[in-house]
Amino acid sequence: MRDQGPRIFPEGFYWGAATASYQVEGGIENCDWAEAAREGKVPPCGIACDHYNRYEKDFDIAKELGHNCHRISVEWARIEPEEGKFDEREIGHYLAVLAALRARHIKPFITMWHFTLPQWFVEKGGFENPEAPKIFARYCGYVAQKLGNDCRHFSTMNEPLVFASNGWRRGTWPPFKAWPLMEHALQAVPGARPFVEKRTALRNVFLYFKIAKNLARAHNAAYDAIKAAAFGAEVGVVHQVILFHANWNPLNKLFAALLNWHWTHQFIKRIVRKTDSIGVNYYLHKKFGDTRAYEKTDMGWDVYPEGLCGALLMLKRYQKPLWVSEAGVADAHDAIRADYITRLVHAMHMAIEKGADVRGFMYWSLLDNYEWAQGFEKRFGLVEIDYTTLERNVRPSAYVYKEIIERNGLVE
Ligand code: BGC
């Protein structure tokens, strides 16, 4: 139950939404996900929302909805289609995207890499390759040098642990490597797809931990490269916090603490000296010993936006500015989204009251988009996409969010 009273945010608070290149742009054929789709392992992405050509119109909508910031990612496979060969035309495209945001007074936040990898990089072993941090940092440095005058907020990577976990533990995303017995364990997980091919091996347990470590090294190298190329830019990382918590039972509390340590603190500790801020994505919680029956989102996830408060407070100890770089709900009928957003905002305000230095909130997502192994069926957008006509329709909940933005908080 929410307590009453106005919840007003600090002046200059950023409000907006997030997208990611592969999920909205369309026409990206030279990355690992496109290859996996050609092999029939994941749904094809095709032209997605055709945001690559329609970004001006999409940003008009964001502007109309009162957004003053927007998170995008740039596509590595577009910018560096061959190892060491950079495509100036694609840089030109992203410069035009940034200019379109600037013209609408929307502050850009760029993520350098959001899950999809150039095929040449994967063929060299991807993040299993000990050279990967160097290769990734070179790409990030190049982008920062080209876009650094037009954008001051960069994140190196999106959700490294989710990437490692789905690729090398659950085996549901490229490169589809799974731990032994995972097939069985996944049957109980809502939204997880069954394996498209069996590549379970004990070695993948070792690889998962290796990848997690290599990603931290890659972030640290990229941080230095971006800082050197774009003087004064803010450079961070985007981490999905899964909030593990527990009832009174000490054993449950121990489980929760161990999982929080591995999933969040171990990674953040590896990179904390080389990050100016932390982007927090929040969707999931797991409460050990919980008997409550939660309402479910279209992803089959618990409706528990209140967990955003705990997720933010978990990172308070690192004393870095925090951004809610993603939080949102798959809700095709827009039945719960307005309430979900209101409750997220409330939870975020509570975290600020408890000392978390939160600077902004970006709803996931501006548009319906390609939800990875789930394809286009799941609808996270403030804006509905008709995938046959590519028509955009603003959902009613987007206007509830707009009101929150206009009031810079909740007025109850
Ligand atoms: C990712 C997005 C994804 C969203 C909803 C986050 O893990 O960054 O790419 O669409 O969650 O599942």
CSV table of C-alpha atoms and ligand atoms in Angstrom, one decimal:
chain,number,residue,atom,x,y,z
A,1,MET,CA,0.0,0.0,0.0
A,2,ARG,CA,1.5,3.4,-1.0
A,3,ASP,CA,1.6,6.2,1.6
A,4,GLN,CA,0.0,9.4,0.5
A,5,GLY,CA,1.5,12.9,-0.2
A,6,PRO,CA,3.3,14.5,-3.1
A,7,ARG,CA,6.5,12.9,-4.4
A,8,ILE,CA,8.5,15.6,-6.2
A,9,PHE,CA,11.9,15.0,-7.7
A,10,PRO,CA,15.0,17.1,-7.6
A,11,GLU,CA,15.1,20.0,-10.1
A,12,GLY,CA,16.6,18.9,-13.4
A,13,PHE,CA,15.6,15.3,-13.0
A,14,TYR,CA,15.7,13.5,-16.3
A,15,TRP,CA,12.6,11.7,-17.6
A,16,GLY,CA,12.5,9.7,-20.8
A,17,ALA,CA,12.5,6.3,-22.4
A,18,ALA,CA,15.0,3.8,-23.7
A,19,THR,CA,15.4,1.7,-26.9
A,20,ALA,CA,18.2,-0.5,-28.3
A,21,SER,CA,19.5,-0.5,-31.8
A,22,TYR,CA,18.8,-4.1,-32.9
A,23,GLN,CA,15.4,-4.1,-31.2
A,24,VAL,CA,14.0,-1.1,-33.1
A,25,GLU,CA,16.2,-0.1,-36.0
A,26,GLY,CA,15.7,-2.9,-38.5
A,27,GLY,CA,17.9,-4.0,-41.3
A,28,ILE,CA,20.9,-5.3,-39.3
A,29,GLU,CA,22.1,-8.5,-40.9
A,30,ASN,CA,25.7,-8.8,-40.0
A,31,CYS,CA,25.5,-9.6,-36.3
A,32,ASP,CA,25.2,-12.8,-34.3
A,33,TRP,CA,21.4,-12.5,-33.7
A,34,ALA,CA,20.7,-12.1,-37.4
A,35,GLU,CA,22.9,-15.2,-38.0
A,36,ALA,CA,21.0,-17.1,-35.3
A,37,ALA,CA,17.7,-16.1,-36.9
A,38,ARG,CA,18.9,-17.4,-40.3
A,39,GLU,CA,19.7,-20.7,-38.6
A,40,GLY,CA,16.2,-20.8,-37.1
A,41,LYS,CA,17.3,-20.5,-33.5
A,42,VAL,CA,15.6,-17.2,-32.7
A,43,PRO,CA,12.8,-15.3,-34.3
A,44,PRO,CA,13.9,-13.0,-37.2
A,45,CYS,CA,14.1,-9.3,-36.6
A,46,GLY,CA,13.7,-8.0,-40.1
A,47,ILE,CA,13.0,-4.3,-40.3
A,48,ALA,CA,11.7,-4.3,-36.7
A,49,CYS,CA,10.1,-0.8,-36.1
A,50,ASP,CA,12.1,0.7,-39.0
A,51,HIS,CA,13.3,3.2,-36.4
A,52,TYR,CA,16.5,3.6,-38.5
A,53,ASN,CA,14.4,5.5,-41.0
A,54,ARG,CA,11.7,6.8,-38.8
A,55,TYR,CA,13.6,8.2,-35.8
A,56,GLU,CA,12.5,11.8,-36.4
A,57,LYS,CA,8.9,10.9,-36.1
A,58,ASP,CA,9.6,8.7,-33.1
A,59,PHE,CA,11.4,11.5,-31.4
A,60,ASP,CA,8.5,13.8,-32.2
A,61,ILE,CA,6.3,11.5,-30.2
A,62,ALA,CA,8.9,11.4,-27.3
A,63,LYS,CA,8.9,15.2,-27.3
A,64,GLU,CA,5.1,15.3,-27.4
A,65,LEU,CA,5.1,13.1,-24.4
A,66,GLY,CA,7.3,15.5,-22.5
A,67,HIS,CA,10.5,13.4,-22.5
A,68,ASN,CA,13.7,15.4,-21.8
A,69,CYS,CA,16.2,12.5,-22.2
A,70,HIS,CA,16.4,9.4,-24.3
A,71,ARG,CA,18.6,6.3,-24.2
A,72,ILE,CA,19.7,4.7,-27.5
A,73,SER,CA,22.4,2.2,-28.3
A,74,VAL,CA,24.6,2.3,-31.4
A,75,GLU,CA,25.1,-0.9,-33.4
A,76,TRP,CA,28.6,-2.2,-33.3
A,77,ALA,CA,28.1,-4.4,-36.5
A,78,ARG,CA,27.0,-1.3,-38.4
A,79,ILE,CA,29.9,0.9,-37.3
A,80,GLU,CA,32.6,-1.7,-37.5
A,81,PRO,CA,31.3,-4.2,-40.2
A,82,GLU,CA,34.8,-5.6,-40.6
A,83,GLU,CA,37.5,-5.9,-38.0
A,84,GLY,CA,39.3,-2.5,-37.7
A,85,LYS,CA,37.3,-1.0,-40.7
A,86,PHE,CA,34.9,1.7,-39.5
A,87,ASP,CA,31.9,2.9,-41.6
A,88,GLU,CA,31.8,6.7,-41.6
A,89,ARG,CA,28.3,6.6,-43.2
A,90,GLU,CA,26.9,4.9,-40.1
A,91,ILE,CA,28.6,7.4,-37.9
A,92,GLY,CA,26.8,10.0,-40.0
A,93,HIS,CA,23.6,8.3,-39.3
A,94,TYR,CA,24.1,8.4,-35.6
A,95,LEU,CA,25.2,12.0,-35.7
A,96,ALA,CA,21.9,12.7,-37.5
A,97,VAL,CA,20.0,10.8,-34.7
A,98,LEU,CA,21.8,12.9,-32.1
A,99,ALA,CA,21.0,16.1,-34.0
A,100,ALA,CA,17.3,15.1,-34.1
A,101,LEU,CA,17.3,14.6,-30.3
A,102,ARG,CA,19.1,17.9,-29.8
A,103,ALA,CA,16.6,19.8,-32.0
A,104,ARG,CA,13.9,18.5,-29.6
A,105,HIS,CA,15.8,19.4,-26.4
A,106,ILE,CA,16.1,15.7,-25.5
A,107,LYS,CA,19.4,14.8,-23.8
A,108,PRO,CA,20.9,11.7,-25.4
A,109,PHE,CA,22.4,8.7,-23.5
A,110,ILE,CA,24.3,6.3,-25.6
A,111,THR,CA,25.0,2.6,-24.9
A,112,MET,CA,27.9,1.4,-27.0
A,113,TRP,CA,26.9,-2.2,-27.0
A,114,HIS,CA,23.4,-3.7,-26.3
A,115,PHE,CA,23.7,-7.5,-26.7
A,116,THR,CA,24.3,-8.0,-30.4
A,117,LEU,CA,27.8,-8.6,-31.7
A,118,PRO,CA,29.4,-8.2,-35.2
A,119,GLN,CA,29.7,-11.6,-36.8
A,120,TRP,CA,33.5,-11.2,-37.4
A,121,PHE,CA,33.9,-10.6,-33.6
A,122,VAL,CA,31.9,-13.8,-32.8
A,123,GLU,CA,34.0,-15.8,-35.3
A,124,LYS,CA,37.1,-14.7,-33.3
A,125,GLY,CA,35.6,-16.2,-30.1
A,126,GLY,CA,33.6,-13.1,-29.0
A,127,PHE,CA,34.0,-12.4,-25.3
A,128,GLU,CA,35.7,-15.8,-24.8
A,129,ASN,CA,38.7,-14.4,-26.6
A,130,PRO,CA,41.2,-12.9,-24.1
A,131,GLU,CA,41.8,-10.1,-26.7
A,132,ALA,CA,38.1,-9.1,-26.6
A,133,PRO,CA,38.5,-6.2,-24.1
A,134,LYS,CA,41.1,-4.6,-26.4
A,135,ILE,CA,39.0,-5.1,-29.5
A,136,PHE,CA,35.9,-3.7,-27.7
A,137,ALA,CA,37.8,-0.7,-26.3
A,138,ARG,CA,39.1,0.2,-29.7
A,139,TYR,CA,35.5,0.3,-31.1
A,140,CYS,CA,34.3,2.3,-28.1
A,141,GLY,CA,37.1,4.8,-28.4
A,142,TYR,CA,36.3,5.3,-32.1
A,143,VAL,CA,32.7,6.0,-31.4
A,144,ALA,CA,33.4,8.3,-28.5
A,145,GLN,CA,35.8,10.3,-30.7
A,146,LYS,CA,33.2,10.7,-33.4
A,147,LEU,CA,30.1,11.2,-31.2
A,148,GLY,CA,31.7,12.8,-28.1
A,149,ASN,CA,30.9,16.4,-29.1
A,150,ASP,CA,27.2,15.6,-29.5
A,151,CYS,CA,26.7,13.3,-26.5
A,152,ARG,CA,28.0,13.5,-22.9
A,153,HIS,CA,26.6,10.4,-21.4
A,154,PHE,CA,28.0,7.0,-22.5
A,155,SER,CA,27.5,3.5,-21.1
A,156,THR,CA,29.9,0.9,-22.3
A,157,MET,CA,27.6,-2.1,-22.2
A,158,ASN,CA,24.1,-3.2,-21.4
A,159,GLU,CA,23.5,-5.9,-18.7
A,160,PRO,CA,26.7,-7.9,-19.0
A,161,LEU,CA,25.5,-10.5,-16.5
A,162,VAL,CA,22.2,-11.1,-18.5
A,163,PHE,CA,24.3,-11.5,-21.6
A,164,ALA,CA,26.6,-14.0,-19.9
A,165,SER,CA,23.8,-15.8,-18.2
A,166,ASN,CA,21.5,-16.3,-21.3
A,167,GLY,CA,24.4,-17.1,-23.6
A,168,TRP,CA,26.6,-19.4,-21.4
A,169,ARG,CA,24.3,-20.6,-18.5
A,170,ARG,CA,20.8,-20.9,-19.7
A,171,GLY,CA,21.8,-21.3,-23.4
A,172,THR,CA,18.7,-19.4,-24.7
A,173,TRP,CA,20.7,-16.7,-26.6
A,174,PRO,CA,23.8,-16.8,-28.8
A,175,PRO,CA,26.1,-18.7,-28.5
A,176,PHE,CA,23.5,-21.1,-26.9
A,177,LYS,CA,25.8,-22.7,-24.4
A,178,ALA,CA,24.1,-24.1,-21.4
A,179,TRP,CA,25.0,-25.7,-18.1
A,180,PRO,CA,24.2,-29.4,-17.6
A,181,LEU,CA,20.6,-30.0,-16.5
A,182,MET,CA,19.6,-26.5,-17.5
A,183,GLU,CA,16.9,-27.7,-19.9
A,184,HIS,CA,15.1,-29.3,-17.0
A,185,ALA,CA,15.5,-26.2,-14.7
A,186,LEU,CA,14.2,-23.9,-17.4
A,187,GLN,CA,10.9,-25.6,-17.8
A,188,ALA,CA,9.7,-23.8,-14.7
A,189,VAL,CA,10.9,-20.4,-15.8
A,190,PRO,CA,8.3,-18.2,-17.5
A,191,GLY,CA,9.4,-16.8,-20.8
A,192,ALA,CA,12.4,-18.9,-21.2
A,193,ARG,CA,12.5,-20.7,-24.5
A,194,PRO,CA,13.4,-24.4,-24.7
A,195,PHE,CA,16.8,-25.1,-26.2
A,196,VAL,CA,17.1,-24.9,-30.0
A,197,GLU,CA,20.1,-27.2,-29.9
A,198,LYS,CA,21.7,-29.1,-27.2
A,199,ARG,CA,25.1,-27.6,-26.2
A,200,THR,CA,25.1,-28.4,-22.6
A,201,ALA,CA,28.5,-29.1,-21.1
A,202,LEU,CA,30.2,-28.8,-17.8
A,203,ARG,CA,32.8,-26.6,-19.4
A,204,ASN,CA,30.1,-23.9,-19.9
A,205,VAL,CA,30.1,-23.4,-16.1
A,206,PHE,CA,33.7,-22.4,-16.3
A,207,LEU,CA,33.1,-20.3,-19.4
A,208,TYR,CA,30.2,-18.4,-17.8
A,209,PHE,CA,32.5,-17.2,-15.0
A,210,LYS,CA,35.2,-16.4,-17.5
A,211,ILE,CA,32.8,-14.4,-19.6
A,212,ALA,CA,31.6,-12.4,-16.6
A,213,LYS,CA,35.2,-11.5,-15.8
A,214,ASN,CA,36.2,-10.7,-19.3
A,215,LEU,CA,33.2,-8.4,-19.6
A,216,ALA,CA,34.4,-6.5,-16.5
A,217,ARG,CA,37.8,-6.2,-18.1
A,218,ALA,CA,36.2,-5.0,-21.4
A,219,HIS,CA,34.2,-2.4,-19.5
A,220,ASN,CA,37.4,-1.1,-17.8
A,221,ALA,CA,39.3,-0.9,-21.0
A,222,ALA,CA,36.4,0.8,-22.8
A,223,TYR,CA,36.1,3.3,-20.0
A,224,ASP,CA,39.7,4.4,-20.5
A,225,ALA,CA,39.3,4.5,-24.3
A,226,ILE,CA,36.1,6.7,-24.1
A,227,LYS,CA,37.6,9.0,-21.5
A,228,ALA,CA,40.6,9.5,-23.7
A,229,ALA,CA,38.5,10.2,-26.8
A,230,ALA,CA,35.7,12.3,-25.3
A,231,PHE,CA,37.1,14.6,-22.7
A,232,GLY,CA,34.8,15.2,-19.8
A,233,ALA,CA,32.1,12.8,-20.9
A,234,GLU,CA,30.4,10.7,-18.3
A,235,VAL,CA,31.0,7.0,-18.7
A,236,GLY,CA,29.1,4.3,-16.9
A,237,VAL,CA,27.8,0.8,-17.2
A,238,VAL,CA,24.2,-0.5,-17.4
A,239,HIS,CA,23.5,-3.3,-15.0
A,240,GLN,CA,20.3,-5.2,-14.5
A,241,VAL,CA,19.7,-5.6,-10.7
A,242,ILE,CA,17.7,-8.7,-9.9
A,243,LEU,CA,16.5,-8.1,-6.4
A,244,PHE,CA,17.1,-11.2,-4.3
A,245,HIS,CA,15.4,-10.9,-1.0
A,246,ALA,CA,13.9,-13.2,1.7
A,247,ASN,CA,11.4,-13.7,4.4
A,248,TRP,CA,12.5,-13.9,8.1
A,249,ASN,CA,14.3,-17.3,7.6
A,250,PRO,CA,18.1,-16.9,8.1
A,251,LEU,CA,18.8,-19.6,5.5
A,252,ASN,CA,16.7,-17.8,2.9
A,253,LYS,CA,18.5,-14.6,3.9
A,254,LEU,CA,21.8,-16.3,3.2
A,255,PHE,CA,20.7,-17.5,-0.2
A,256,ALA,CA,19.5,-14.0,-1.1
A,257,ALA,CA,22.8,-12.4,0.1
A,258,LEU,CA,24.9,-14.9,-1.9
A,259,LEU,CA,23.0,-14.3,-5.1
A,260,ASN,CA,23.1,-10.5,-4.7
A,261,TRP,CA,26.8,-10.8,-4.1
A,262,HIS,CA,27.4,-12.8,-7.3
A,263,TRP,CA,24.9,-11.1,-9.6
A,264,THR,CA,25.4,-7.5,-8.5
A,265,HIS,CA,28.3,-6.8,-6.1
A,266,GLN,CA,30.9,-9.1,-7.6
A,267,PHE,CA,30.5,-7.4,-11.0
A,268,ILE,CA,30.2,-3.8,-9.7
A,269,LYS,CA,33.3,-4.2,-7.5
A,270,ARG,CA,35.3,-5.2,-10.5
A,271,ILE,CA,34.4,-2.1,-12.4
A,272,VAL,CA,33.7,0.5,-9.7
A,273,ARG,CA,37.0,2.4,-10.0
A,274,LYS,CA,36.2,2.9,-13.6
A,275,THR,CA,32.7,4.1,-13.7
A,276,ASP,CA,31.3,7.6,-13.3
A,277,SER,CA,27.8,6.5,-12.8
A,278,ILE,CA,25.7,3.3,-12.8
A,279,GLY,CA,22.7,2.7,-14.9
A,280,VAL,CA,20.2,0.4,-13.2
A,281,ASN,CA,17.7,-1.8,-15.1
A,282,TYR,CA,15.0,-3.3,-13.0
A,283,TYR,CA,12.5,-6.0,-13.9
A,284,LEU,CA,12.8,-9.0,-11.7
A,285,HIS,CA,12.9,-9.9,-8.0
A,286,LYS,CA,13.1,-13.2,-6.3
A,287,LYS,CA,11.9,-13.4,-2.7
A,288,PHE,CA,12.9,-16.6,-0.9
A,289,GLY,CA,10.3,-18.0,1.4
A,290,ASP,CA,7.6,-15.7,-0.2
A,291,THR,CA,4.1,-17.1,-0.3
A,292,ARG,CA,2.4,-14.1,-1.9
A,293,ALA,CA,0.6,-14.7,-5.2
A,294,TYR,CA,1.8,-12.0,-7.6
A,295,GLU,CA,-0.1,-10.6,-10.6
A,296,LYS,CA,2.0,-11.5,-13.7
A,297,THR,CA,3.1,-9.3,-16.6
A,298,ASP,CA,2.9,-10.7,-20.2
A,299,MET,CA,6.4,-12.0,-19.7
A,300,GLY,CA,5.2,-14.1,-16.8
A,301,TRP,CA,7.2,-11.9,-14.4
A,302,ASP,CA,5.8,-10.8,-11.0
A,303,VAL,CA,4.2,-7.4,-11.0
A,304,TYR,CA,6.4,-5.9,-8.3
A,305,PRO,CA,7.6,-2.4,-9.3
A,306,GLU,CA,8.2,-1.6,-5.6
A,307,GLY,CA,11.4,-3.7,-5.9
A,308,LEU,CA,13.0,-0.8,-7.8
A,309,CYS,CA,13.6,0.9,-4.4
A,310,GLY,CA,15.6,-2.0,-3.1
A,311,ALA,CA,17.4,-2.4,-6.4
A,312,LEU,CA,18.6,1.3,-6.2
A,313,LEU,CA,19.5,1.0,-2.5
A,314,MET,CA,21.6,-2.0,-3.2
A,315,LEU,CA,23.9,0.2,-5.3
A,316,LYS,CA,23.9,3.2,-2.9
A,317,ARG,CA,27.1,2.0,-1.2
A,318,TYR,CA,29.1,2.6,-4.3
A,319,GLN,CA,28.4,6.4,-4.0
A,320,LYS,CA,27.9,6.9,-7.7
A,321,PRO,CA,25.2,8.8,-9.4
A,322,LEU,CA,22.5,6.3,-10.5
A,323,TRP,CA,20.2,6.3,-13.5
A,324,VAL,CA,17.2,4.1,-13.9
A,325,SER,CA,18.3,3.2,-17.4
A,326,GLU,CA,15.4,0.7,-17.9
A,327,ALA,CA,12.2,-0.3,-16.1
A,328,GLY,CA,9.0,-1.2,-17.7
A,329,VAL,CA,6.3,-3.8,-18.3
A,330,ALA,CA,5.1,-6.1,-21.1
A,331,ASP,CA,1.4,-5.4,-21.2
A,332,ALA,CA,-0.2,-5.8,-24.6
A,333,HIS,CA,-3.6,-4.4,-23.5
A,334,ASP,CA,-2.1,-1.4,-21.6
A,335,ALA,CA,-4.1,-2.6,-18.6
A,336,ILE,CA,-1.5,-2.2,-15.9
A,337,ARG,CA,1.2,0.0,-17.4
A,338,ALA,CA,0.0,3.3,-16.0
A,339,ASP,CA,-0.2,1.9,-12.5
A,340,TYR,CA,3.1,0.1,-12.9
A,341,ILE,CA,4.9,3.3,-13.9
A,342,THR,CA,3.3,5.3,-11.1
A,343,ARG,CA,4.5,2.6,-8.6
A,344,LEU,CA,8.0,2.6,-10.1
A,345,VAL,CA,8.2,6.4,-9.7
A,346,HIS,CA,7.0,6.1,-6.2
A,347,ALA,CA,9.6,3.4,-5.4
A,348,MET,CA,12.3,5.5,-7.0
A,349,HIS,CA,11.3,8.5,-4.9
A,350,MET,CA,11.5,6.4,-1.8
A,351,ALA,CA,15.1,5.3,-2.7
A,352,ILE,CA,16.0,9.0,-3.1
A,353,GLU,CA,14.6,9.7,0.3
A,354,LYS,CA,16.7,6.9,1.7
A,355,GLY,CA,19.9,8.5,0.2
A,356,ALA,CA,20.3,7.0,-3.3
A,357,ASP,CA,21.6,9.6,-5.7
A,358,VAL,CA,19.2,8.9,-8.6
A,359,ARG,CA,19.4,11.4,-11.5
A,360,GLY,CA,16.9,10.1,-14.0
A,361,PHE,CA,14.4,7.6,-15.2
A,362,MET,CA,14.1,6.0,-18.6
A,363,TYR,CA,11.0,3.8,-19.2
A,364,TRP,CA,11.6,0.6,-21.2
A,365,SER,CA,10.6,1.2,-23.9
A,366,LEU,CA,9.5,4.1,-26.1
A,367,LEU,CA,8.3,1.7,-28.7
A,368,ASP,CA,7.1,-1.9,-28.8
A,369,ASN,CA,10.1,-3.8,-30.2
A,370,TYR,CA,11.9,-7.1,-30.8
A,371,GLU,CA,12.0,-8.8,-27.4
A,372,TRP,CA,14.9,-11.1,-28.2
A,373,ALA,CA,14.1,-14.8,-28.1
A,374,GLN,CA,10.4,-13.9,-27.6
A,375,GLY,CA,10.2,-12.0,-30.9
A,376,PHE,CA,7.7,-9.3,-31.4
A,377,GLU,CA,4.9,-10.6,-29.4
A,378,LYS,CA,5.7,-8.9,-26.1
A,379,ARG,CA,4.7,-5.3,-25.9
A,380,PHE,CA,6.7,-3.0,-23.7
A,381,GLY,CA,6.1,0.2,-25.6
A,382,LEU,CA,4.6,3.5,-24.5
A,383,VAL,CA,3.9,3.5,-28.2
A,384,GLU,CA,2.2,0.6,-29.9
A,385,ILE,CA,3.6,-0.6,-33.2
A,386,ASP,CA,1.4,-2.2,-35.8
A,387,TYR,CA,4.0,-4.5,-37.5
A,388,THR,CA,2.1,-4.7,-40.8
A,389,THR,CA,1.7,-1.0,-41.4
A,390,LEU,CA,4.5,0.2,-39.0
A,391,GLU,CA,1.9,2.7,-37.7
A,392,ARG,CA,2.6,4.2,-34.3
A,393,ASN,CA,-0.2,4.6,-31.7
A,394,VAL,CA,0.5,6.2,-28.4
A,395,ARG,CA,-1.0,4.2,-25.6
A,396,PRO,CA,-3.1,5.9,-22.8
A,397,SER,CA,-0.5,5.0,-20.2
A,398,ALA,CA,2.0,7.2,-22.0
A,399,TYR,CA,-0.1,10.2,-21.1
A,400,VAL,CA,-0.1,9.2,-17.4
A,401,TYR,CA,3.7,9.2,-17.6
A,402,LYS,CA,3.6,12.5,-19.3
A,403,GLU,CA,1.6,14.0,-16.4
A,404,ILE,CA,4.2,12.7,-14.0
A,405,ILE,CA,6.9,14.3,-16.1
A,406,GLU,CA,5.1,17.6,-16.2
A,407,ARG,CA,4.7,17.7,-12.4
A,408,ASN,CA,8.2,16.3,-11.9
A,409,GLY,CA,6.8,13.6,-9.7
A,410,LEU,CA,3.6,12.4,-8.2
A,411,VAL,CA,0.9,14.7,-6.8
A,412,GLU,CA,-1.5,12.5,-4.9
B,1,BGC,C1,17.1,-5.5,-21.9
B,1,BGC,C2,16.2,-5.2,-23.0
B,1,BGC,C3,15.0,-6.0,-23.0
B,1,BGC,C4,14.3,-5.8,-21.6
B,1,BGC,C5,13.0,-6.5,-21.4
B,1,BGC,C6,16.5,-5.8,-20.6
B,1,BGC,O1,17.0,-6.9,-20.1
B,1,BGC,O2,18.1,-4.5,-21.8
B,1,BGC,O3,16.9,-5.3,-24.2
B,1,BGC,O4,14.1,-5.8,-24.0
B,1,BGC,O5,15.1,-6.1,-20.6
B,1,BGC,O6,13.2,-7.9,-21.3
